[in-house]
Backbone as JSON Lines, residues from 0, in Angstrom:
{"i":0,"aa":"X","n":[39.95,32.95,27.57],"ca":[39.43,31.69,28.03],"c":[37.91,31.63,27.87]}
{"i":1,"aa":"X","n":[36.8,33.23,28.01],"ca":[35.65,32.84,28.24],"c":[35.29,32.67,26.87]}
{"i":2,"aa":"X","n":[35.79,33.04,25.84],"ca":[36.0,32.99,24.11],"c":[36.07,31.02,23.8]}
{"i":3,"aa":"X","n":[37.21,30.55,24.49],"ca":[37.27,29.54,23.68],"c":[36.51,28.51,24.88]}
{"i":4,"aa":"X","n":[35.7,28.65,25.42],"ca":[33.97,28.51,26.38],"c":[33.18,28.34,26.0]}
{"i":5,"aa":"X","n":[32.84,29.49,25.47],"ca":[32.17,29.78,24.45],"c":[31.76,29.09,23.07]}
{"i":6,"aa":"X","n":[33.4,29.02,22.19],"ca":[33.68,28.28,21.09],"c":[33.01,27.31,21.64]}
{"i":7,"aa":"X","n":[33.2,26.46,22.53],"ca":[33.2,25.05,22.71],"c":[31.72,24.32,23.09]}
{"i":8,"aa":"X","n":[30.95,25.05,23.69],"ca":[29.8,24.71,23.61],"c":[28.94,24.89,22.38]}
{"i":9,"aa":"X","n":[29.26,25.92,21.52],"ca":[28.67,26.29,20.62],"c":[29.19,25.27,19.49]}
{"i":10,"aa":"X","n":[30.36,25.0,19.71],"ca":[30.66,23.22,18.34],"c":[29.79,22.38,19.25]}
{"i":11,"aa":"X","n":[29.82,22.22,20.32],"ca":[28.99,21.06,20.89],"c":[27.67,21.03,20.73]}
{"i":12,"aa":"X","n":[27.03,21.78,20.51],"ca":[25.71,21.9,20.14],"c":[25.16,22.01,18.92]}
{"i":13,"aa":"X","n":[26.43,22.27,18.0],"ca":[26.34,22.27,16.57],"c":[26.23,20.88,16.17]}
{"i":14,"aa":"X","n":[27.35,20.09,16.5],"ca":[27.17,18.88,16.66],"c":[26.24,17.77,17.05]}
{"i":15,"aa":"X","n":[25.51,18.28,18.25],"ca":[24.7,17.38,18.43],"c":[23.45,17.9,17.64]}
{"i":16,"aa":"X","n":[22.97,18.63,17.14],"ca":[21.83,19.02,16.12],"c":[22.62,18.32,14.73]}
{"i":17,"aa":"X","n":[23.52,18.18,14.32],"ca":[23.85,17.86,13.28],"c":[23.82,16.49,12.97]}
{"i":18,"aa":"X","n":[24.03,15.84,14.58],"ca":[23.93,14.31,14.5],"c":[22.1,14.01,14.12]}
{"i":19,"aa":"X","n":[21.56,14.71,14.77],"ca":[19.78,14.55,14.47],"c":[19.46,14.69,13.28]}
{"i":20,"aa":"X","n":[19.49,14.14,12.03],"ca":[19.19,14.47,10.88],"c":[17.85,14.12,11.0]}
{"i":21,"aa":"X","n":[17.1,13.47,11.67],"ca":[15.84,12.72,11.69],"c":[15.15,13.44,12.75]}
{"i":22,"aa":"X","n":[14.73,14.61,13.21],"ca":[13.74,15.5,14.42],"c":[12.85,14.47,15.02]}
{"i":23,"aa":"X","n":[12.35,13.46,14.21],"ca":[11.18,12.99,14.76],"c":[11.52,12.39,16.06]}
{"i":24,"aa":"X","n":[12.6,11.63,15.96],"ca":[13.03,11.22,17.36],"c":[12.78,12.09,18.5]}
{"i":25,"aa":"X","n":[12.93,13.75,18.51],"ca":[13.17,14.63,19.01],"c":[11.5,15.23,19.32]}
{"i":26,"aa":"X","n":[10.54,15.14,18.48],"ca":[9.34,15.62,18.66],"c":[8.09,14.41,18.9]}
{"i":27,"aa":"X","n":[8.57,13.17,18.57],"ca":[7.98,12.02,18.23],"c":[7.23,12.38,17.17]}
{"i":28,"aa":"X","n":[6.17,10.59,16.88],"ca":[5.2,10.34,15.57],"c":[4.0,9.72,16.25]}
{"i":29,"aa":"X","n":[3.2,9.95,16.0],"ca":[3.02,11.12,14.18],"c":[3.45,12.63,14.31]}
{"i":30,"aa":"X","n":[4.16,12.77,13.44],"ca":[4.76,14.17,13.65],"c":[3.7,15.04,12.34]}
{"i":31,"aa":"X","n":[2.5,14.83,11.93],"ca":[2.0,15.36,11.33],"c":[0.59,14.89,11.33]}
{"i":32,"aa":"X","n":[-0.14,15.43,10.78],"ca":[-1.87,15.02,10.65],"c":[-1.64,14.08,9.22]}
{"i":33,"aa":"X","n":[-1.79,12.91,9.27],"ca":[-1.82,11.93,7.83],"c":[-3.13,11.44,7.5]}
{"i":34,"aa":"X","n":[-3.49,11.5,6.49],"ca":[-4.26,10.72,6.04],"c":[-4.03,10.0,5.33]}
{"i":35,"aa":"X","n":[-4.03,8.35,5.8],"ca":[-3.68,7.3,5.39],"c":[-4.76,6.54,4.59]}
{"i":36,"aa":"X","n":[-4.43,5.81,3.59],"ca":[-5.15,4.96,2.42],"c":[-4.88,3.81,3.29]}
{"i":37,"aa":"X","n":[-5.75,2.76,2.97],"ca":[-5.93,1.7,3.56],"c":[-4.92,0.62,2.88]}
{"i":38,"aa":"X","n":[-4.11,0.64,3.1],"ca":[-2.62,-0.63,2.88],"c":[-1.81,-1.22,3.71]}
{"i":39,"aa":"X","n":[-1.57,-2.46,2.57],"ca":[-0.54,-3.28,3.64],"c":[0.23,-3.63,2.62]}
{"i":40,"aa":"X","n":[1.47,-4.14,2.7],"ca":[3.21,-4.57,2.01],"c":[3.24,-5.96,2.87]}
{"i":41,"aa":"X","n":[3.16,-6.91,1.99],"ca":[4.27,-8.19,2.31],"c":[4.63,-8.83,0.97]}
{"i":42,"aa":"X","n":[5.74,-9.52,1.0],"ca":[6.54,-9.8,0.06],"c":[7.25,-9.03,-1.11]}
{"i":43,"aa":"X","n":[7.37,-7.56,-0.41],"ca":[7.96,-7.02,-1.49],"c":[7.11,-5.66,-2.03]}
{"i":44,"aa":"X","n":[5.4,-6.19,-1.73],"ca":[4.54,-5.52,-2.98],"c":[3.53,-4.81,-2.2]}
{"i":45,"aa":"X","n":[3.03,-3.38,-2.44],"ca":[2.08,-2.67,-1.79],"c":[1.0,-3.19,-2.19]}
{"i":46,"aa":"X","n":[0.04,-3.03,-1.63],"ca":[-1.61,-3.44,-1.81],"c":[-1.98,-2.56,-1.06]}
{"i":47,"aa":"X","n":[-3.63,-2.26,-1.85],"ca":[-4.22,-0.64,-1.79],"c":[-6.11,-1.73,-1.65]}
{"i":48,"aa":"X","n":[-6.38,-1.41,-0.5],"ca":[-7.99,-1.92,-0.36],"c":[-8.82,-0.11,-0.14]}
{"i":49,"aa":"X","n":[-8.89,-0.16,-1.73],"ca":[-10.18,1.16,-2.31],"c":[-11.22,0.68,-3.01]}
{"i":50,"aa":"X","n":[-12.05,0.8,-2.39],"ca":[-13.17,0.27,-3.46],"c":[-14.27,1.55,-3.24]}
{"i":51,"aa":"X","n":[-14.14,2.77,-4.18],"ca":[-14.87,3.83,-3.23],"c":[-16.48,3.62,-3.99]}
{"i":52,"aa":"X","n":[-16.9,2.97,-4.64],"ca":[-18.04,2.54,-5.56],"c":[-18.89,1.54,-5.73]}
{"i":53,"aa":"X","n":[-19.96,1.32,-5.55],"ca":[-20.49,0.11,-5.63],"c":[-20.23,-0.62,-6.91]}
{"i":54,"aa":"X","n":[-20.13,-1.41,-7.35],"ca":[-20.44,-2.0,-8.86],"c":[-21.77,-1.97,-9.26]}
{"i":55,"aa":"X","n":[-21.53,-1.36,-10.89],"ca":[-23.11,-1.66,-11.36],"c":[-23.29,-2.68,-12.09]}
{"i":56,"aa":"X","n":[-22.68,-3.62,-11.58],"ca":[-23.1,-5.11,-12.12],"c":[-23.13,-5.95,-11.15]}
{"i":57,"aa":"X","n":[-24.18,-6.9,-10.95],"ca":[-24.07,-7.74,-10.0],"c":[-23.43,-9.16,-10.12]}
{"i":58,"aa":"X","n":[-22.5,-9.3,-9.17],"ca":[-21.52,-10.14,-9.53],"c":[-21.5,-11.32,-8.36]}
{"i":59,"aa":"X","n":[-21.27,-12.66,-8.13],"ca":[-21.09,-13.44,-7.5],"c":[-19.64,-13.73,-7.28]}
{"i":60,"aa":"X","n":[-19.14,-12.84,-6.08],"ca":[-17.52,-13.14,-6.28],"c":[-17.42,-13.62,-4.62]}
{"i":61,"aa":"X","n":[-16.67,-15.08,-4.81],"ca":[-16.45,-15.73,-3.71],"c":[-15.09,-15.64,-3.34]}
{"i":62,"aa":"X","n":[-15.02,-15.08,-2.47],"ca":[-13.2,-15.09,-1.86],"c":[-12.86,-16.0,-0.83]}
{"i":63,"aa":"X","n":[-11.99,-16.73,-1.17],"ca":[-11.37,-17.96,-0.08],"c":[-10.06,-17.6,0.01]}
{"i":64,"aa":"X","n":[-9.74,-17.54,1.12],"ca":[-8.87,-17.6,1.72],"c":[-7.37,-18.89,1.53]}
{"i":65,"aa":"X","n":[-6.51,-18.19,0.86],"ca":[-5.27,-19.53,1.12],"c":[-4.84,-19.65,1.9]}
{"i":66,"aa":"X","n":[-3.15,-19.76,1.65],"ca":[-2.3,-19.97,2.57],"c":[-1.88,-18.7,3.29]}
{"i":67,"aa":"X","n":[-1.03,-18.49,4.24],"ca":[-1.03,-17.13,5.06],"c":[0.68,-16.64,4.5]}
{"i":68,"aa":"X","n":[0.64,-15.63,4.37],"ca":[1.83,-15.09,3.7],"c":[2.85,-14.5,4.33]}
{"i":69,"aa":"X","n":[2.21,-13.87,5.86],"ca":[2.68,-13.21,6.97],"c":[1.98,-12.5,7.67]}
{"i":70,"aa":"X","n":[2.58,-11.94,9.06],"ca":[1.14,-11.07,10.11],"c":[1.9,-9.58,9.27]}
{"i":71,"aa":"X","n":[0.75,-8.63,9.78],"ca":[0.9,-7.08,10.04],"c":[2.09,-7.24,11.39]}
{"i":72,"aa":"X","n":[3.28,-6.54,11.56],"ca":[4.14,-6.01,12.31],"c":[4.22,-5.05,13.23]}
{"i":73,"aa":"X","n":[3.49,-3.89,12.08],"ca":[3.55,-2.28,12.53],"c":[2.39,-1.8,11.8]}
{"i":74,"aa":"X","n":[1.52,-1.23,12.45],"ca":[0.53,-0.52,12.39],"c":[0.68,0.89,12.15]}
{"i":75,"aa":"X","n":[1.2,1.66,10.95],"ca":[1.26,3.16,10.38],"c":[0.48,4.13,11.0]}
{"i":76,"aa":"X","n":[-1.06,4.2,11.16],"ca":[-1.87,4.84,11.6],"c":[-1.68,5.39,12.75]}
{"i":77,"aa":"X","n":[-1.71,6.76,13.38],"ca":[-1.21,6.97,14.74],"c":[-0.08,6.96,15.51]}
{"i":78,"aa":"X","n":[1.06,6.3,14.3],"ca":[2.69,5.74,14.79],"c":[3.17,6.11,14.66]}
{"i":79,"aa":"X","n":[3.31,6.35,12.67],"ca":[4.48,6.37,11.95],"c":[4.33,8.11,11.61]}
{"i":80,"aa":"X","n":[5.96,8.3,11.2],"ca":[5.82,9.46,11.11],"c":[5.85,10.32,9.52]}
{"i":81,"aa":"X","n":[5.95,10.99,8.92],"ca":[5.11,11.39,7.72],"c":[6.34,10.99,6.67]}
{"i":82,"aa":"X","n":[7.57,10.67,7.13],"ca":[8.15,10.2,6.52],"c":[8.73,8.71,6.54]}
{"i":83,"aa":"X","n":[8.22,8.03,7.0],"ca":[8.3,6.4,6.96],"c":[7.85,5.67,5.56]}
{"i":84,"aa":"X","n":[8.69,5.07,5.54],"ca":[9.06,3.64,3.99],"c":[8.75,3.32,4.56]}
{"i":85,"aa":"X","n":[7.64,2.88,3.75],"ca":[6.69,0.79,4.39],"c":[7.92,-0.03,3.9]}
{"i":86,"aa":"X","n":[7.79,-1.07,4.62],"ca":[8.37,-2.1,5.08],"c":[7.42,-3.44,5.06]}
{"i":87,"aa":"X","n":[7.53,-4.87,4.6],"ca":[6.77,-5.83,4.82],"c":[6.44,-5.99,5.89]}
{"i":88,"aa":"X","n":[5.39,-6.4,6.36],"ca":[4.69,-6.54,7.34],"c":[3.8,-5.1,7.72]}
{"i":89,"aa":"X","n":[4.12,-3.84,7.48],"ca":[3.24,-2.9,7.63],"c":[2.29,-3.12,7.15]}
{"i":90,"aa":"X","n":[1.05,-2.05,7.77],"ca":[-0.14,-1.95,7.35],"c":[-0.82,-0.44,7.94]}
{"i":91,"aa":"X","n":[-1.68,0.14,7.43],"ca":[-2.09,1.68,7.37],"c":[-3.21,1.1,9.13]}
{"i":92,"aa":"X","n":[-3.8,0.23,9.23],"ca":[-4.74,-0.11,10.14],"c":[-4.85,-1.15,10.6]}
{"i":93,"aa":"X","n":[-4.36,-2.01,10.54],"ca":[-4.88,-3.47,11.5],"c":[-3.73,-3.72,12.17]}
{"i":94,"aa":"X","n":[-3.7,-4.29,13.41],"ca":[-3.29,-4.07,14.4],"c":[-2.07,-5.41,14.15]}
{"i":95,"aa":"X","n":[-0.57,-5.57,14.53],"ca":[0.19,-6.02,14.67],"c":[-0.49,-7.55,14.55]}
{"i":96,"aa":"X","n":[0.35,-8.48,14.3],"ca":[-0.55,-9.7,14.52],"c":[-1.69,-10.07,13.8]}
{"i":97,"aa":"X","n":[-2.04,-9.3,12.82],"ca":[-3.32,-9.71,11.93],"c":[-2.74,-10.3,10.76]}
{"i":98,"aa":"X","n":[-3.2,-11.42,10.03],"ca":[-2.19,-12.7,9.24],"c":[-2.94,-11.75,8.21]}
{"i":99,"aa":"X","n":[-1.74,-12.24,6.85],"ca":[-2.52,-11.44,6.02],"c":[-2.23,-12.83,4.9]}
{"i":100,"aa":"X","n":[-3.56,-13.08,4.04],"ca":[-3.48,-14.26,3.13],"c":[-3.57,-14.23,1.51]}
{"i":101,"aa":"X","n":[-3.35,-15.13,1.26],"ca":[-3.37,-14.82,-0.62],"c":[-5.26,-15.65,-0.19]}
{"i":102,"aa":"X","n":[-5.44,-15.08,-1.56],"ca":[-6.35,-15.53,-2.45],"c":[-6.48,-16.78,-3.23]}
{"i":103,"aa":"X","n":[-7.45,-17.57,-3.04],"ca":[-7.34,-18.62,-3.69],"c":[-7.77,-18.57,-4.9]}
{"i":104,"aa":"X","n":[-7.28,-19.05,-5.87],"ca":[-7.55,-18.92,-7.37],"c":[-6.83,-17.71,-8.04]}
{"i":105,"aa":"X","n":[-6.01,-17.1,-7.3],"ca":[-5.64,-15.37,-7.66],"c":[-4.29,-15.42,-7.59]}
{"i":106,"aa":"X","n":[-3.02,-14.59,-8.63],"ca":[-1.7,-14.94,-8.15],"c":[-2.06,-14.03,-7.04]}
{"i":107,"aa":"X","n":[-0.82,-13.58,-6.0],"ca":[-0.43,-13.27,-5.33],"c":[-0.12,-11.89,-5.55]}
{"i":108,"aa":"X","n":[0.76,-11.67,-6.72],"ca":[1.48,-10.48,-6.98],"c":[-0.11,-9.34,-7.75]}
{"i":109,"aa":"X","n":[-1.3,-10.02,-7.28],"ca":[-2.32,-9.4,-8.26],"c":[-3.07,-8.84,-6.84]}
{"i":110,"aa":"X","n":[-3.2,-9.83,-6.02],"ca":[-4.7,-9.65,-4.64],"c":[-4.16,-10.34,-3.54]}
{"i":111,"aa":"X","n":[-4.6,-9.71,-2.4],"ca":[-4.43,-10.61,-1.14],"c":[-5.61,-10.35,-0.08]}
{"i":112,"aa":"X","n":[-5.75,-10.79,0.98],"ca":[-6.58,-10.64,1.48],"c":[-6.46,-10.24,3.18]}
{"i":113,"aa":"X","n":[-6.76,-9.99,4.17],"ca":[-6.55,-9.42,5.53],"c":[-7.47,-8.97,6.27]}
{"i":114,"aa":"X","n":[-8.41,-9.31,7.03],"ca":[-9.5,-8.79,7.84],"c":[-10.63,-9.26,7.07]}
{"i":115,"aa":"X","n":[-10.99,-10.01,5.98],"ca":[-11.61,-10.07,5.21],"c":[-12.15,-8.86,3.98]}
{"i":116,"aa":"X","n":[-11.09,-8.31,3.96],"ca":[-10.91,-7.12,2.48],"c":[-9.94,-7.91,1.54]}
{"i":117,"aa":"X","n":[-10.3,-7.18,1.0],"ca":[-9.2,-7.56,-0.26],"c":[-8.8,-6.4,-0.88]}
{"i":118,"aa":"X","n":[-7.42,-6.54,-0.8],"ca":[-6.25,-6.01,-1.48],"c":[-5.76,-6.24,-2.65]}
{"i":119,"aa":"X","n":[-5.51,-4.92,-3.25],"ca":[-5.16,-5.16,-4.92],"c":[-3.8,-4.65,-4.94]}
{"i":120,"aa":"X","n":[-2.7,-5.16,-5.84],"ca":[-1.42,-4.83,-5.76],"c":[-1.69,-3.12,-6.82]}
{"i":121,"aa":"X","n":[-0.61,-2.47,-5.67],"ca":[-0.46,-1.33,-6.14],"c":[0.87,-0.82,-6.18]}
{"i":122,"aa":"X","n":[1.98,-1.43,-5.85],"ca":[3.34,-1.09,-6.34],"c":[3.99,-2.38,-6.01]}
{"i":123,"aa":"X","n":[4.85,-2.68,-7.0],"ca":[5.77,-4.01,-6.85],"c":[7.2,-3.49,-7.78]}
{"i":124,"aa":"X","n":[8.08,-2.83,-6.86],"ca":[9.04,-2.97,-7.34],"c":[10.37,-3.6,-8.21]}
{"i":125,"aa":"X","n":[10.2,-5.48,-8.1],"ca":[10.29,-6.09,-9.22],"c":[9.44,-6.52,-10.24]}
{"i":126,"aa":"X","n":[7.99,-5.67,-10.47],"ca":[7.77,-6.05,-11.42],"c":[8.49,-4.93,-12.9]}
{"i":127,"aa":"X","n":[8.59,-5.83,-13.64],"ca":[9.12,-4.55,-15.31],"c":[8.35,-4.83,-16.45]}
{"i":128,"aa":"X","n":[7.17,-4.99,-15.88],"ca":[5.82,-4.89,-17.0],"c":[5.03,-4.77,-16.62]}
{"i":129,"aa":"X","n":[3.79,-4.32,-16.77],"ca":[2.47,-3.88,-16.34],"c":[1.61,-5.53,-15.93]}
{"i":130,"aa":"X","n":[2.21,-6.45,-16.62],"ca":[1.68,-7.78,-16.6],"c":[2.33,-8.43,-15.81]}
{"i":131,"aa":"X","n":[3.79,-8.03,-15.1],"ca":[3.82,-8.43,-14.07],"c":[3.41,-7.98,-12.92]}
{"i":132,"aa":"X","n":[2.99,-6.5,-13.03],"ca":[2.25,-6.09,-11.57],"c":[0.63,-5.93,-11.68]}
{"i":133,"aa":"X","n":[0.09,-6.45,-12.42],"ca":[-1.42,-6.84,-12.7],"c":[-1.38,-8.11,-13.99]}
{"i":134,"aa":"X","n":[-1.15,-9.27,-13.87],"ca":[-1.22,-10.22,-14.51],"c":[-2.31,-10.82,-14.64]}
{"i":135,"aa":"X","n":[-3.15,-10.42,-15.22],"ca":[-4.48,-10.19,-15.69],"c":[-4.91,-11.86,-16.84]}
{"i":136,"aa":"X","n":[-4.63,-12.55,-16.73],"ca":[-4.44,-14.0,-17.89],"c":[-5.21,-14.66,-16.94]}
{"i":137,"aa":"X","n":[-6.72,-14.45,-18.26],"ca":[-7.55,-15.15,-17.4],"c":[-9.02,-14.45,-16.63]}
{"i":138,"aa":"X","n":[-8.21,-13.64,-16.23],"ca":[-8.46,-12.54,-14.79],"c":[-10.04,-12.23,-15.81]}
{"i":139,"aa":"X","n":[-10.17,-11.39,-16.66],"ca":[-10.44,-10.55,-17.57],"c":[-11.61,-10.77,-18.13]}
{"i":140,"aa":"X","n":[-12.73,-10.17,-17.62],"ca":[-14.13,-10.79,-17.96],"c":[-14.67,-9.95,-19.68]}
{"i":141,"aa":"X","n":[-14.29,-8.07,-19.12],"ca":[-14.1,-7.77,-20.05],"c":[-13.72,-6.42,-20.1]}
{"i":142,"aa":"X","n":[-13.51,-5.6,-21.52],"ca":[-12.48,-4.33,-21.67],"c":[-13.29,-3.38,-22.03]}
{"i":143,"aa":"X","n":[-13.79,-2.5,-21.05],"ca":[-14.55,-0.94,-21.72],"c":[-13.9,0.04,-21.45]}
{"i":144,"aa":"X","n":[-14.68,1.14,-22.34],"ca":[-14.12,2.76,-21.65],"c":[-15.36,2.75,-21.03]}
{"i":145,"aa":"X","n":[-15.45,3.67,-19.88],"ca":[-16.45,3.98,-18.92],"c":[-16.44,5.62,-19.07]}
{"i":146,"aa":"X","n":[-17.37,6.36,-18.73],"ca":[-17.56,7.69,-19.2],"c":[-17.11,7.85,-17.53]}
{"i":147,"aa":"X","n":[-16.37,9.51,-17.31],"ca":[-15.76,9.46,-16.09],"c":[-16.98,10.82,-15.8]}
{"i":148,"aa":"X","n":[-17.96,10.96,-16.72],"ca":[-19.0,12.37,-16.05],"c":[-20.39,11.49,-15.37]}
{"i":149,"aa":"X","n":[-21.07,10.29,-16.16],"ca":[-21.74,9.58,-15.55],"c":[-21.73,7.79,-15.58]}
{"i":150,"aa":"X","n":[-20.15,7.33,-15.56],"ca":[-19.9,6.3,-15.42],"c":[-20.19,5.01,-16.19]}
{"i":151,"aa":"X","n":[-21.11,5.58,-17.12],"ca":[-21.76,4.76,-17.95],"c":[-20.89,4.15,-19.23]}
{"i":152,"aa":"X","n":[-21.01,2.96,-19.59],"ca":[-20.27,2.63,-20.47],"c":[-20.18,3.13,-21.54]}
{"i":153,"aa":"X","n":[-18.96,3.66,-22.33],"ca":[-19.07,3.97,-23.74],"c":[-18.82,3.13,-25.07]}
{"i":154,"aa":"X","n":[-17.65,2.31,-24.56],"ca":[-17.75,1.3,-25.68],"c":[-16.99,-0.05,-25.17]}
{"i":155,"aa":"X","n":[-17.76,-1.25,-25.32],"ca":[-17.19,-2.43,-24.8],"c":[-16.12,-3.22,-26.37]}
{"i":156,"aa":"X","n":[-15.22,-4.0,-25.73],"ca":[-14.29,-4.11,-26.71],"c":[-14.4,-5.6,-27.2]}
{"i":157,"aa":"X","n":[-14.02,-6.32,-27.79],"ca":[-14.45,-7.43,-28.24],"c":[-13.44,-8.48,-27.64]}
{"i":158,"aa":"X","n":[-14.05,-9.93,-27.6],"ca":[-13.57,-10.56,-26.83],"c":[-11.46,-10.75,-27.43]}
{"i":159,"aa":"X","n":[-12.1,-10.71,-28.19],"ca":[-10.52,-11.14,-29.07],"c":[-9.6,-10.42,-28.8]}
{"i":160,"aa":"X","n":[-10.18,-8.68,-28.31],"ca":[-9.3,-7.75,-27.58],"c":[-8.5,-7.91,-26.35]}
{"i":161,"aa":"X","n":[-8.81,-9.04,-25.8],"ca":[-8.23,-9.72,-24.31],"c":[-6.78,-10.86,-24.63]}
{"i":162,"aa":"X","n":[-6.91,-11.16,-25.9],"ca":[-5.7,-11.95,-26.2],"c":[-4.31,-11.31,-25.81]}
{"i":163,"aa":"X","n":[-3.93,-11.73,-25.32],"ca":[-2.31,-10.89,-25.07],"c":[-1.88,-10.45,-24.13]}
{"i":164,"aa":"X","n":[-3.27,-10.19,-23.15],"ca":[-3.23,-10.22,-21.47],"c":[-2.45,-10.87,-20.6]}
C-alpha cells in the first residue's frame, strides 16, 4: 500500500510539472534581464525607433501627424517575459494608452509615429517584397555607399538609378 502512495503522488506531481510547459507563470516576468529596442506592432507590422546617429546633412523634415491607428495595450519593458510574441498594440516603452499615428504624406506600412518619434517598419509579415516592406516610390532623395570605417560617402549613384523603386 505504502508503494502504490508513493506511485501516486509521484504521477501527481509528474503531472502537474508537465502541465507547466510555460515556468514563467511559476517564477513570474520579467523572468530575465532584457534589453529591449525601442518598438511598437500595430496592424500586423513591427516598427523599430533607432536613430543611433546624427545626420550629416541638414535636413528640414516636418512630421505631421495623421489619423490614429491604435493605443499601446501592453507595455514589454519590465512585464514581459523573455519569451513573449509581440502582439498589436505592444510596445517596448510607452505606457498602455499612448495612440500611436501614421504619418502624413508616408504609407503606413513604411513609418508611424508615437510620443512624437518616429518609427520605421521593421518586420511585416505580409509583405513578399522588399518594396512592400519599405516602399520607397518617391521616398528616395538619393542612393550611396557610405564607408562603414569613417562614414563618409564613397560613391553617389545617379538619379536614373532610383527608377524601379
Amino acid at each position: 500500500m505504502k508503494v502504490f502512495k508513493n506511485l501516486l503522488i509521484i504521477s501527481l506531481l509528474t503531472m502537474l510539472l508537465s502541465a507547466c510547459s510555460n515556468f514563467s507563470s511559476i517564477i513570474g516576468c520579467p523572468d530575465a534581464v532584457i534589453e529591449w529596442i525601442d518598438v511598437v506592432m500595430i496592424n500586423d507590422i513591427q516598427y523599430q525607433h533607432h536613430f543611433t546617429e546624427p545626420s550629416d546633412e541638414v535636413t528640414s523634415i516636418s512630421i505631421k501627424k495623421g489619423r490614429e491607428l491604435g493605443k499601446v495595450t501592453y507595455m514589454m519593458a519590465d512585464s514581459a517575459c523573455s519569451n513573449h510574441k509581440m502582439k498589436n498594440g505592444d510596445a517596448a516603452f510607452f505606457e498602455e494608452g499612448t495612440p500611436i499615428y501614421e504619418v502624413k504624406g508616408y504609407p503606413t506600412s513604411l513609418v508611424v509615429v508615437a510620443n512624437d518619434r518616429v518609427f520605421v517598419a521593421d518586420t511585416n509579415i505580409k509583405a513578399k517584397t522588399v518594396g512592400d516592406l519599405l516602399p520607397m516610390d518617391n521616398l528616395v532623395k538619393n542612393i550611396y555607399f557610405e564607408s562603414t570605417q569613417d562614414g563618409s560617402r564613397m560613391h553617389t549613384f545617379s538619379q536614373a538609378s532610383k527608377k524601379g523603386l
